[in-house]
PDB file of C-alpha atoms in Angstrom:
ATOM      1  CA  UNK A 122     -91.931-219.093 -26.660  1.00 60.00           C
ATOM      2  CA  UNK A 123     -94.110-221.418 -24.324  1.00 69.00           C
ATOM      3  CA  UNK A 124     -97.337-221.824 -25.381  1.00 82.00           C
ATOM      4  CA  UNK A 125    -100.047-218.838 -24.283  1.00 82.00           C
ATOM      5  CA  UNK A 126    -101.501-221.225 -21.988  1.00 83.00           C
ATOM      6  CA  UNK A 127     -98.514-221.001 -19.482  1.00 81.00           C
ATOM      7  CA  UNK A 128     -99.030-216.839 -19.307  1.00 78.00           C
ATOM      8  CA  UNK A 129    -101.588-215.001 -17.451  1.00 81.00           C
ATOM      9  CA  UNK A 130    -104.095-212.931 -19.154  1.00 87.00           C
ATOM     10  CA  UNK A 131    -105.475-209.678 -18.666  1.00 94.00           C
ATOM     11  CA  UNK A 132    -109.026-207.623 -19.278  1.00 97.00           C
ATOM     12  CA  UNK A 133    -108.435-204.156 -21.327  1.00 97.00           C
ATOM     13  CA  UNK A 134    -111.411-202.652 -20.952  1.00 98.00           C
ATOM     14  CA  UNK A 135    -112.392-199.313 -23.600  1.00 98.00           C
ATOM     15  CA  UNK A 136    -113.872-196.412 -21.258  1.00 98.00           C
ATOM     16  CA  UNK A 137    -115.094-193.176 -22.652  1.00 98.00           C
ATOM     17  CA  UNK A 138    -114.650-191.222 -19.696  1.00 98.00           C
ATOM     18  CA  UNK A 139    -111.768-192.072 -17.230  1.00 98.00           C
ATOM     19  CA  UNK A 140    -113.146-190.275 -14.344  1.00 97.00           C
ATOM     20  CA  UNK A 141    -116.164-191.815 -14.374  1.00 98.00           C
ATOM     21  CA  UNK A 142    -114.665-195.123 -14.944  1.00 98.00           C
ATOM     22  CA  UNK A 143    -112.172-195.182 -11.779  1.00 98.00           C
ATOM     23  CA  UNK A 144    -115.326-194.006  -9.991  1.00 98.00           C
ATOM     24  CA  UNK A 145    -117.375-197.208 -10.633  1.00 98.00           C
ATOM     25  CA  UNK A 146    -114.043-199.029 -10.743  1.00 98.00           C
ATOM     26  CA  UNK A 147    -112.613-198.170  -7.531  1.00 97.00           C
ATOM     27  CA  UNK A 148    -115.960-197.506  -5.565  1.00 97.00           C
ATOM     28  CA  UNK A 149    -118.018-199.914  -6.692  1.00 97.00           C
ATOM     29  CA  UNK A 150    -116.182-202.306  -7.314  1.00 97.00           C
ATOM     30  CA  UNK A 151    -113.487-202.033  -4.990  1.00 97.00           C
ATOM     31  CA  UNK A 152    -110.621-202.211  -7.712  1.00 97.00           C
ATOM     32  CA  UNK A 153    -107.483-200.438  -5.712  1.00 96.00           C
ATOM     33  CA  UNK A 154    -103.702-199.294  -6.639  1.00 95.00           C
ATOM     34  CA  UNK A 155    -102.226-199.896  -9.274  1.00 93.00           C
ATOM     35  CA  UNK A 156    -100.370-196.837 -11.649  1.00 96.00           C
ATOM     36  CA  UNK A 157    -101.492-194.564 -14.585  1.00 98.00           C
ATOM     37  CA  UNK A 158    -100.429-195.731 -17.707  1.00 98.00           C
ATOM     38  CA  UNK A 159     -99.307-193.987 -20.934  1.00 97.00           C
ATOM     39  CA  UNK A 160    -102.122-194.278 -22.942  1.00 97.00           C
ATOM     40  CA  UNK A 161    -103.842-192.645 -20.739  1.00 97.00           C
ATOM     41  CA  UNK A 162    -105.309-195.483 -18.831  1.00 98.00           C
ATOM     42  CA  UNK A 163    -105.382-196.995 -15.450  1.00 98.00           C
ATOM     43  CA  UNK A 164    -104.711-200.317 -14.415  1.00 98.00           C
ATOM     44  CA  UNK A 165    -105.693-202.414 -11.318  1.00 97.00           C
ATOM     45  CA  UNK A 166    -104.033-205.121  -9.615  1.00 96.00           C
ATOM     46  CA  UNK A 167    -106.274-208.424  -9.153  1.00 95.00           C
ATOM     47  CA  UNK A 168    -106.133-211.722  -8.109  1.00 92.00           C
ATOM     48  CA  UNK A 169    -102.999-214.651  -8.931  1.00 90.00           C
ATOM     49  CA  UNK A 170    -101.121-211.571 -11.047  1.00 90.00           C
ATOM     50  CA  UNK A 171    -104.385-210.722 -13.031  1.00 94.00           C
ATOM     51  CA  UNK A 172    -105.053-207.200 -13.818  1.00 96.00           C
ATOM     52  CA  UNK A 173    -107.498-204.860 -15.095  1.00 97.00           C
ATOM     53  CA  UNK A 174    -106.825-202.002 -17.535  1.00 98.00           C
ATOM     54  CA  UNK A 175    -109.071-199.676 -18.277  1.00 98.00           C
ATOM     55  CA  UNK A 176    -108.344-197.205 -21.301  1.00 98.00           C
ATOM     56  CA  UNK A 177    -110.085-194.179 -22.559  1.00 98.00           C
ATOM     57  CA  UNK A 178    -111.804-195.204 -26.179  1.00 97.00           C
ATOM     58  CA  UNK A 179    -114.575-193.119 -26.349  1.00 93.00           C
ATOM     59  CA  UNK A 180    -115.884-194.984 -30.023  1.00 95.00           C
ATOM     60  CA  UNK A 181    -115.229-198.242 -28.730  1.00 96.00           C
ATOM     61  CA  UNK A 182    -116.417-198.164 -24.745  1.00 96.00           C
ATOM     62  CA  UNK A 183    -119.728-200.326 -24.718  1.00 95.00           C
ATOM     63  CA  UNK A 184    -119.671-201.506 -28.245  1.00 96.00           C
ATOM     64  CA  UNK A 185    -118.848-205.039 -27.702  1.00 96.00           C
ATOM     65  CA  UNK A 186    -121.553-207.125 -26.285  1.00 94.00           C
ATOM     66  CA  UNK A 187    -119.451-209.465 -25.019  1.00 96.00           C
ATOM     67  CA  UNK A 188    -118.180-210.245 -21.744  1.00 97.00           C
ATOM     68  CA  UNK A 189    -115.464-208.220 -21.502  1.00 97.00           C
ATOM     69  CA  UNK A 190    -114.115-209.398 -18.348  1.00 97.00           C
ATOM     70  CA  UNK A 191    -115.146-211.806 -15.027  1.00 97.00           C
ATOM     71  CA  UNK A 192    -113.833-212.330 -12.047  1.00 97.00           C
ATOM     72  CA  UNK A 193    -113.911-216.011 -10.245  1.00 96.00           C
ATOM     73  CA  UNK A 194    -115.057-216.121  -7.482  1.00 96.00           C
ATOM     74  CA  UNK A 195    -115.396-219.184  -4.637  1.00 96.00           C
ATOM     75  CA  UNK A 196    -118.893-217.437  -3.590  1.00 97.00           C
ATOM     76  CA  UNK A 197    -120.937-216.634  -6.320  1.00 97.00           C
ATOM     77  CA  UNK A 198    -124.141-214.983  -4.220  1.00 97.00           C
ATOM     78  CA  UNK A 199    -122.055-213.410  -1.879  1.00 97.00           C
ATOM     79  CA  UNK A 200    -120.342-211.259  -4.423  1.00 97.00           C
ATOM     80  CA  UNK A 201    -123.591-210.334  -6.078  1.00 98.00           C
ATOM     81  CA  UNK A 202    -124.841-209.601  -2.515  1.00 98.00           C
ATOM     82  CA  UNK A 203    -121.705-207.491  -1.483  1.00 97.00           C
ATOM     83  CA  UNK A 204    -122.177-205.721  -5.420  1.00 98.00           C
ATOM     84  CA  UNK A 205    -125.665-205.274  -4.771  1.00 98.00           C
ATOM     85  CA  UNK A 206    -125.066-203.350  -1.705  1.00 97.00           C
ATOM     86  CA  UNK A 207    -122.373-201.213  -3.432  1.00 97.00           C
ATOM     87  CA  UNK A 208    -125.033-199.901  -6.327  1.00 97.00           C
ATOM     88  CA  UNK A 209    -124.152-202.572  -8.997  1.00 98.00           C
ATOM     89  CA  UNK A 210    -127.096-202.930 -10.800  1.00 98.00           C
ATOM     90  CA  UNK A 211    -126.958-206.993 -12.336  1.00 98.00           C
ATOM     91  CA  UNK A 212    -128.311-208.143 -15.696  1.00 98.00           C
ATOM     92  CA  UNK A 213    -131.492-210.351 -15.879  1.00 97.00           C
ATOM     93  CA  UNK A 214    -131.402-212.607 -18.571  1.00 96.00           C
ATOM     94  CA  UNK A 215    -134.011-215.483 -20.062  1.00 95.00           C
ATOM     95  CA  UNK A 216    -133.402-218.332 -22.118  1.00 93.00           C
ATOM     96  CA  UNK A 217    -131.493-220.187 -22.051  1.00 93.00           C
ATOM     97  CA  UNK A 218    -129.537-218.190 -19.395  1.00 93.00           C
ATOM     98  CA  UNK A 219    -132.449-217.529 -16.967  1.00 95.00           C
ATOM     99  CA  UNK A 220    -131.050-215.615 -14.161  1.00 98.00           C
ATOM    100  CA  UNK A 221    -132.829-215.952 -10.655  1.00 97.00           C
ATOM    101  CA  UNK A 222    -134.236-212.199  -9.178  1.00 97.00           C
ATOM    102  CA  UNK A 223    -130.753-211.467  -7.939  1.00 97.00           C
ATOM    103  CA  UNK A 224    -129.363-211.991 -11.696  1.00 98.00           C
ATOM    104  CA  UNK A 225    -127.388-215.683 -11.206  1.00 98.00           C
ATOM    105  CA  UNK A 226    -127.629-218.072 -13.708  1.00 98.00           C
ATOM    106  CA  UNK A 227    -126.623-221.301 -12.969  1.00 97.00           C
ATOM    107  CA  UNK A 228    -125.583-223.602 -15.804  1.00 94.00           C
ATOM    108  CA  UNK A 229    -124.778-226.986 -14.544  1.00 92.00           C
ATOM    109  CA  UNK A 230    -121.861-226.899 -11.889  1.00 93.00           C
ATOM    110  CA  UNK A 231    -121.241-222.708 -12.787  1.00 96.00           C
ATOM    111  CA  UNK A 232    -122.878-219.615 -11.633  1.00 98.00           C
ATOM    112  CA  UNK A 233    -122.370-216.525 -13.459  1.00 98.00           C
ATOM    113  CA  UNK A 234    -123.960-213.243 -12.759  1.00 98.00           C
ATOM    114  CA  UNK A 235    -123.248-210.258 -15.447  1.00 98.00           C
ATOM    115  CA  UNK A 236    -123.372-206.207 -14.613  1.00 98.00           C
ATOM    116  CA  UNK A 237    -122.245-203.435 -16.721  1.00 98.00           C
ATOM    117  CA  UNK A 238    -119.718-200.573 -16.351  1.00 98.00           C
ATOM    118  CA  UNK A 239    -121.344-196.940 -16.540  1.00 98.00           C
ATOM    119  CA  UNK A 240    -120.657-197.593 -20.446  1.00 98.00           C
ATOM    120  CA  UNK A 241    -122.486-200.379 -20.878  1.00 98.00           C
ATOM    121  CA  UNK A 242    -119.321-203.078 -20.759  1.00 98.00           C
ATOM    122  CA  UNK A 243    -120.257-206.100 -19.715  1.00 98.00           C
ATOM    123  CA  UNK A 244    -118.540-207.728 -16.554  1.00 98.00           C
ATOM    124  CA  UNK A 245    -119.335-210.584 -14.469  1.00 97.00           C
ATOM    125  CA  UNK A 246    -118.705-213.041 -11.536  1.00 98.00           C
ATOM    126  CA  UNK A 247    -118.387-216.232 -12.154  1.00 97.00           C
ATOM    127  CA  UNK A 248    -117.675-219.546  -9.749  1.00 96.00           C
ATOM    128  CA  UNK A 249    -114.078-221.091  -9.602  1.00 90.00           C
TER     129      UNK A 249
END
């Protein structure tokens, strides 16, 4: 095997209700395609051969705290922007974050702006 550094990697994402999910997903979001899956599940095509799956876990769905899952972007404020106008809601945090009124934080050359799924999951964009 070749060392895990040489394979892509992909966010599974615990949902408790699929509907609801793809909603936010797809509409906000702007995830598209991509097939069911047998565990019930969706996933979603993204960027270099990344992917999204999202899974119904009702017990699990918003328990992590973490950031489940970011996206890199080349414009940080225009994806919050383009979010913003699509109902995403973005997280405002202090220190030693301290996210600007649209919800950026910029840490030395990075910007990173976090936003949660209708369960509470944490997602984000983040600069290249």
């Amino acid at each position: 095997m070749k060392s895990l550094r040489e394979h892509p990697v992909a966010a599974t994402i615990p949902v408790s209700d699929l509907a609801r999910a793809r909603e936010f997903y797809e509409g906000s979001l702007g995830l598209s395609g991509g097939k069911d899956q047998d565990d019930g599940g969706h996933t979603y095509p993204s960027g270099d051969g990344s992917y999204v799956h999202i899974y119904p876990s009702p017990g699990n769905a918003g328990r992590s705290g973490a950031t489940l899952a970011a996206w890199m972007v080349d414009d940080v404020e225009g994806a919050v922007d383009e979010l913003i106008a699509s109902g995403v809601t973005f997280e405002q945090y202090g220190e030693p974050l301290n996210t600007d009124e649209k919800g950026i934080a910029r840490l030395g050359a990075s910007e990173i702006a976090w936003f949660r799924d209708p369960d509470g999951n944490i997602l984000a964009v983040e600069s290249r």
